[in-house]
Short mmCIF file of C-alpha atoms in Angstrom, two decimals:
data_model
loop_
_atom_site.label_atom_id
_atom_site.label_comp_id
_atom_site.label_asym_id
_atom_site.label_seq_id
_atom_site.Cartn_x
_atom_site.Cartn_y
_atom_site.Cartn_z
CA MET A 1 -2.69 -6.11 11.95
CA VAL A 2 -3.49 -9.16 9.63
CA PHE A 3 -6.77 -10.78 8.87
CA VAL A 4 -7.51 -13.48 7.07
CA THR A 5 -11.11 -14.35 5.24
CA GLY A 6 -11.90 -17.00 2.64
CA ASP A 7 -13.47 -17.07 -0.93
CA THR A 8 -15.17 -13.79 -2.15
CA HIS A 9 -16.09 -14.87 -5.30
CA GLY A 10 -16.30 -11.15 -6.63
CA ASP A 11 -19.42 -10.44 -4.36
CA PRO A 12 -19.42 -6.88 -3.36
CA GLU A 13 -20.82 -7.07 0.11
CA ARG A 14 -18.27 -9.65 1.10
CA LEU A 15 -15.91 -6.18 1.08
CA SER A 16 -18.28 -3.33 1.69
CA LYS A 17 -17.03 -1.11 4.29
CA SER A 18 -19.40 -2.17 6.65
CA ALA A 19 -18.63 -5.48 6.44
CA LEU A 20 -14.88 -4.68 7.01
CA LYS A 21 -15.75 -1.77 9.46
CA SER A 22 -13.11 -3.78 11.90
CA LEU A 23 -10.01 -2.99 9.63
CA ASN A 24 -8.27 0.14 10.49
CA GLU A 25 -5.60 2.45 8.31
CA GLY A 26 -2.42 0.28 7.59
CA ASP A 27 -4.08 -3.12 8.26
CA THR A 28 -4.01 -5.90 5.90
CA LEU A 29 -6.86 -8.27 4.52
CA ILE A 30 -5.65 -11.70 2.93
CA ILE A 31 -8.61 -13.60 1.11
CA CYS A 32 -7.66 -17.34 1.16
CA GLY A 33 -8.53 -17.85 -3.21
CA ASP A 34 -10.91 -17.25 -5.62
CA PHE A 35 -11.06 -13.41 -5.05
CA GLY A 36 -13.34 -12.85 -8.22
CA PHE A 37 -12.56 -9.35 -8.81
CA ILE A 38 -10.48 -9.83 -11.74
CA TRP A 39 -12.50 -11.76 -14.09
CA ASP A 40 -13.99 -10.04 -17.16
CA LYS A 41 -12.78 -6.69 -17.05
CA SER A 42 -16.70 -5.52 -17.07
CA LYS A 43 -17.69 -1.89 -16.27
CA ALA A 44 -18.99 -3.23 -12.73
CA GLU A 45 -15.85 -5.22 -12.16
CA GLN A 46 -14.03 -2.00 -12.74
CA LYS A 47 -16.00 0.35 -10.84
CA VAL A 48 -15.68 -2.15 -7.45
CA LEU A 49 -11.85 -2.32 -8.09
CA LYS A 50 -11.63 1.34 -8.56
CA ALA A 51 -13.64 1.49 -5.09
CA LEU A 52 -11.46 -0.63 -3.20
CA SER A 53 -8.27 1.10 -4.52
CA LYS A 54 -9.34 4.12 -2.40
CA ARG A 55 -9.64 2.35 0.97
CA LYS A 56 -6.92 3.13 3.47
CA TYR A 57 -6.05 -0.68 4.25
CA ASN A 58 -4.71 -3.64 2.05
CA ILE A 59 -6.56 -6.00 0.73
CA CYS A 60 -4.50 -9.05 -0.76
CA PHE A 61 -5.54 -12.54 -2.35
CA ILE A 62 -3.58 -15.74 -2.90
CA ASP A 63 -5.39 -17.69 -6.34
CA GLY A 64 -8.04 -20.31 -6.05
CA THR A 65 -9.30 -22.27 -8.49
CA HIS A 66 -11.59 -19.76 -10.06
CA GLU A 67 -9.41 -16.76 -11.56
CA ASN A 68 -9.07 -15.36 -14.96
CA PHE A 69 -5.41 -16.10 -14.97
CA ASP A 70 -4.93 -14.23 -18.39
CA LEU A 71 -6.16 -10.87 -16.82
CA LEU A 72 -4.32 -11.88 -13.61
CA ASN A 73 -0.90 -12.14 -14.92
CA ALA A 74 -1.00 -9.07 -17.08
CA TYR A 75 -0.70 -7.01 -14.11
CA PRO A 76 2.80 -5.95 -13.34
CA LEU A 77 4.97 -8.04 -11.41
CA THR A 78 7.21 -6.80 -8.10
CA THR A 79 8.27 -7.12 -4.82
CA TRP A 80 5.80 -6.43 -1.89
CA ASN A 81 7.11 -6.84 1.91
CA ASN A 82 9.77 -9.24 0.81
CA GLY A 83 7.52 -11.35 -1.72
CA LYS A 84 6.86 -11.20 -5.09
CA VAL A 85 3.51 -10.09 -6.21
CA HIS A 86 0.87 -8.67 -9.08
CA ARG A 87 0.22 -5.34 -8.03
CA ILE A 88 -3.37 -4.22 -8.67
CA SER A 89 -3.44 -0.92 -7.43
CA ASP A 90 -1.67 0.76 -4.60
CA ASN A 91 -3.42 -1.54 -1.88
CA ILE A 92 -4.39 -4.34 -3.47
CA PHE A 93 -2.24 -7.25 -4.24
CA HIS A 94 -2.22 -10.72 -5.54
CA LEU A 95 0.16 -12.62 -3.24
CA MET A 96 2.03 -15.13 -5.47
CA ARG A 97 2.75 -18.96 -4.74
CA GLY A 98 5.61 -19.90 -2.65
CA GLN A 99 6.27 -16.34 -1.04
CA VAL A 100 7.32 -15.68 2.30
CA PHE A 101 5.92 -12.14 3.28
CA GLU A 102 6.58 -10.47 6.62
CA ILE A 103 3.56 -8.42 7.31
CA ASP A 104 2.95 -6.65 10.72
CA GLY A 105 5.27 -8.61 12.41
CA LEU A 106 4.41 -11.87 10.71
CA LYS A 107 5.72 -14.06 8.34
CA ILE A 108 3.21 -15.23 6.11
CA PHE A 109 4.06 -18.44 3.37
CA THR A 110 1.33 -18.26 0.71
CA MET A 111 0.39 -20.74 -1.82
CA GLY A 112 -2.47 -20.65 -4.14
CA GLY A 113 -3.84 -22.44 -6.66
CA GLY A 114 -6.03 -26.20 -6.71
CA GLU A 115 -7.43 -28.18 -9.02
CA SER A 116 -11.07 -28.29 -9.66
CA PRO A 117 -13.29 -31.59 -9.56
CA ASP A 118 -14.66 -30.48 -13.14
CA LEU A 119 -11.42 -29.03 -14.46
CA ASP A 120 -11.27 -31.54 -17.36
CA SER A 121 -14.51 -30.29 -18.48
CA ARG A 122 -14.05 -26.72 -18.39
CA LEU A 123 -10.53 -26.88 -20.08
CA GLU A 124 -12.20 -26.40 -23.54
CA ASP A 125 -13.65 -23.63 -22.93
CA ASN A 126 -11.56 -21.97 -21.10
CA PRO A 127 -7.94 -23.08 -21.58
CA TRP A 128 -5.97 -20.66 -19.10
CA LEU A 129 -7.90 -22.48 -16.21
CA LYS A 130 -4.42 -25.14 -16.44
CA TYR A 131 -2.75 -22.47 -14.63
CA GLU A 132 -5.11 -23.30 -11.28
CA ILE A 133 -2.50 -26.08 -10.79
CA PRO A 134 0.87 -25.01 -8.85
CA THR A 135 3.86 -25.95 -10.99
CA LYS A 136 6.81 -28.10 -9.99
CA ASP A 137 8.88 -24.85 -9.93
CA GLU A 138 6.28 -22.85 -8.11
CA LEU A 139 6.27 -25.77 -5.20
CA LEU A 140 10.22 -26.15 -5.23
CA GLU A 141 10.25 -22.05 -5.15
CA GLY A 142 7.99 -22.36 -1.83
CA ALA A 143 10.03 -25.10 -0.62
CA ASN A 144 13.14 -23.46 -0.83
CA ASN A 145 11.73 -19.97 0.51
CA LEU A 146 10.76 -21.89 3.36
CA GLU A 147 13.89 -23.46 3.89
CA ASP A 148 15.79 -19.69 3.77
CA HIS A 149 13.74 -18.91 6.92
CA ASP A 150 14.92 -22.24 8.49
CA CYS A 151 11.22 -23.92 7.81
CA LYS A 152 9.97 -21.46 10.95
CA ILE A 153 7.25 -19.02 9.81
CA ASP A 154 3.77 -17.58 11.79
CA VAL A 155 1.02 -18.15 9.24
CA ILE A 156 0.48 -20.01 6.32
CA ILE A 157 -2.33 -19.08 3.60
CA THR A 158 -3.89 -21.44 1.11
CA HIS A 159 -6.75 -22.20 -0.88
CA GLU A 160 -6.84 -26.03 -0.31
CA PRO A 161 -5.88 -27.99 2.94
CA SER A 162 -3.51 -30.63 3.24
CA THR A 163 -4.40 -34.46 2.51
CA THR A 164 -4.94 -34.79 6.11
CA ILE A 165 -6.97 -31.93 6.89
CA LYS A 166 -9.21 -32.70 4.02
CA GLY A 167 -9.77 -36.48 5.07
CA PHE A 168 -10.98 -35.31 8.40
CA LEU A 169 -13.62 -32.85 7.33
CA LYS A 170 -15.03 -35.26 4.49
CA LEU A 171 -14.92 -38.16 6.95
CA GLY A 172 -18.87 -38.16 6.74
CA GLU A 173 -19.12 -38.34 2.95
CA THR A 174 -19.76 -41.40 0.75
CA GLU A 175 -17.95 -39.88 -2.31
CA ALA A 176 -14.03 -40.71 -2.17
CA VAL A 177 -12.16 -37.57 -1.33
CA ARG A 178 -10.38 -35.74 -4.00
CA VAL A 179 -6.61 -35.74 -3.52
CA THR A 180 -4.35 -33.70 -5.63
CA THR A 181 -0.37 -33.45 -5.72
CA LEU A 182 -0.70 -30.38 -4.06
CA ASN A 183 -2.85 -31.98 -1.11
CA ALA A 184 0.07 -34.16 -0.34
CA TYR A 185 2.44 -31.16 -0.58
CA PHE A 186 0.70 -29.50 2.07
CA ASP A 187 1.06 -32.48 4.13
CA GLU A 188 5.02 -32.81 3.84
CA LEU A 189 4.67 -29.04 4.36
CA SER A 190 2.50 -29.50 7.83
CA LYS A 191 5.43 -32.32 8.85
CA CYS A 192 8.70 -29.82 8.12
CA SER A 193 7.39 -26.65 9.14
CA GLU A 194 6.93 -24.87 12.20
CA PHE A 195 4.02 -22.38 12.20
CA ASP A 196 1.33 -21.00 14.76
CA ARG A 197 -1.87 -20.87 12.25
CA TRP A 198 -2.48 -22.26 8.67
CA PHE A 199 -5.77 -20.79 7.02
CA PHE A 200 -7.61 -22.64 4.04
CA GLY A 201 -10.59 -21.37 2.12
CA SER A 202 -11.30 -23.82 -0.70
CA LEU A 203 -14.01 -25.73 1.43
CA HIS A 204 -16.14 -23.12 2.01
CA LEU A 205 -16.47 -23.22 5.70
CA ASP A 206 -15.81 -21.26 9.01
CA LYS A 207 -14.23 -23.96 11.13
CA TYR A 208 -11.44 -24.28 13.68
CA ILE A 209 -10.13 -27.79 13.14
CA SER A 210 -8.09 -27.04 15.91
CA ASN A 211 -6.11 -23.91 17.20
CA THR A 212 -3.12 -24.45 14.37
CA TYR A 213 -5.75 -25.29 11.30
CA ILE A 214 -8.85 -23.09 10.70
CA GLY A 215 -11.12 -23.15 7.86
CA VAL A 216 -12.42 -19.57 6.62
CA HIS A 217 -15.38 -18.56 4.46
CA LYS A 218 -17.44 -15.60 5.44
CA ALA A 219 -15.67 -15.19 9.05
CA ILE A 220 -12.78 -12.67 9.39
CA VAL A 221 -10.16 -13.99 11.86
CA ASN A 222 -7.37 -12.30 13.47
CA ALA A 223 -4.03 -14.03 12.06
CA HIS A 224 -1.92 -12.64 14.79
CA THR A 225 -4.58 -14.25 17.58
CA GLY A 226 -6.84 -16.72 15.56
CA GLU A 227 -10.02 -14.77 16.97
CA ARG A 228 -12.78 -14.14 15.01
CA VAL A 229 -13.67 -10.69 14.36
CA LYS A 230 -16.97 -9.96 16.26
CA PHE A 231 -19.08 -7.26 14.45
#
């Protein structure tokens, strides 16, 4: 089975054995960006990754807006379940942008990345943050891969939502909604593709906008049914 959850931001409790007790051998958990366990190569971080690599299920993640891309891109690039990945360990994978994976009977499209509101102020200290924004080539590769599947997939996994969904969720806020090229790309994606469920994590909320669009944060959701896992 495939399960989805939101940003973990390097919090070991989010991926503790008790938190993931519903996952069985061979299952796959996908995190919607900001994984956070590949950040500074500290001893504590390496200890967590080593423990996670011993799990009997797969732990996958797309990239979000808080990643150390220099470290992430240093991992081997390979193919897993028909899509490109960075292989962190035998069971931990970074799912690359614009890929279509076939996992447990589901066709899953992934597009990580986004644009932080404070990106400009942080670039001076962290130049690798510029890589959080998908490139034109990555967006085009995603579109081409979708066309190869006749734009019919089961699940979409992104960090950011579309412009339409983002605007809907921020209706009550007084500040203007920050809309990026990626948000607009997702609007077009929603119009031209057929899919059952779309999961996103950047807004840090657990919310069913509809049966199709699902915001995830700390909840774990069954990607096959759209139902939350009950503990």
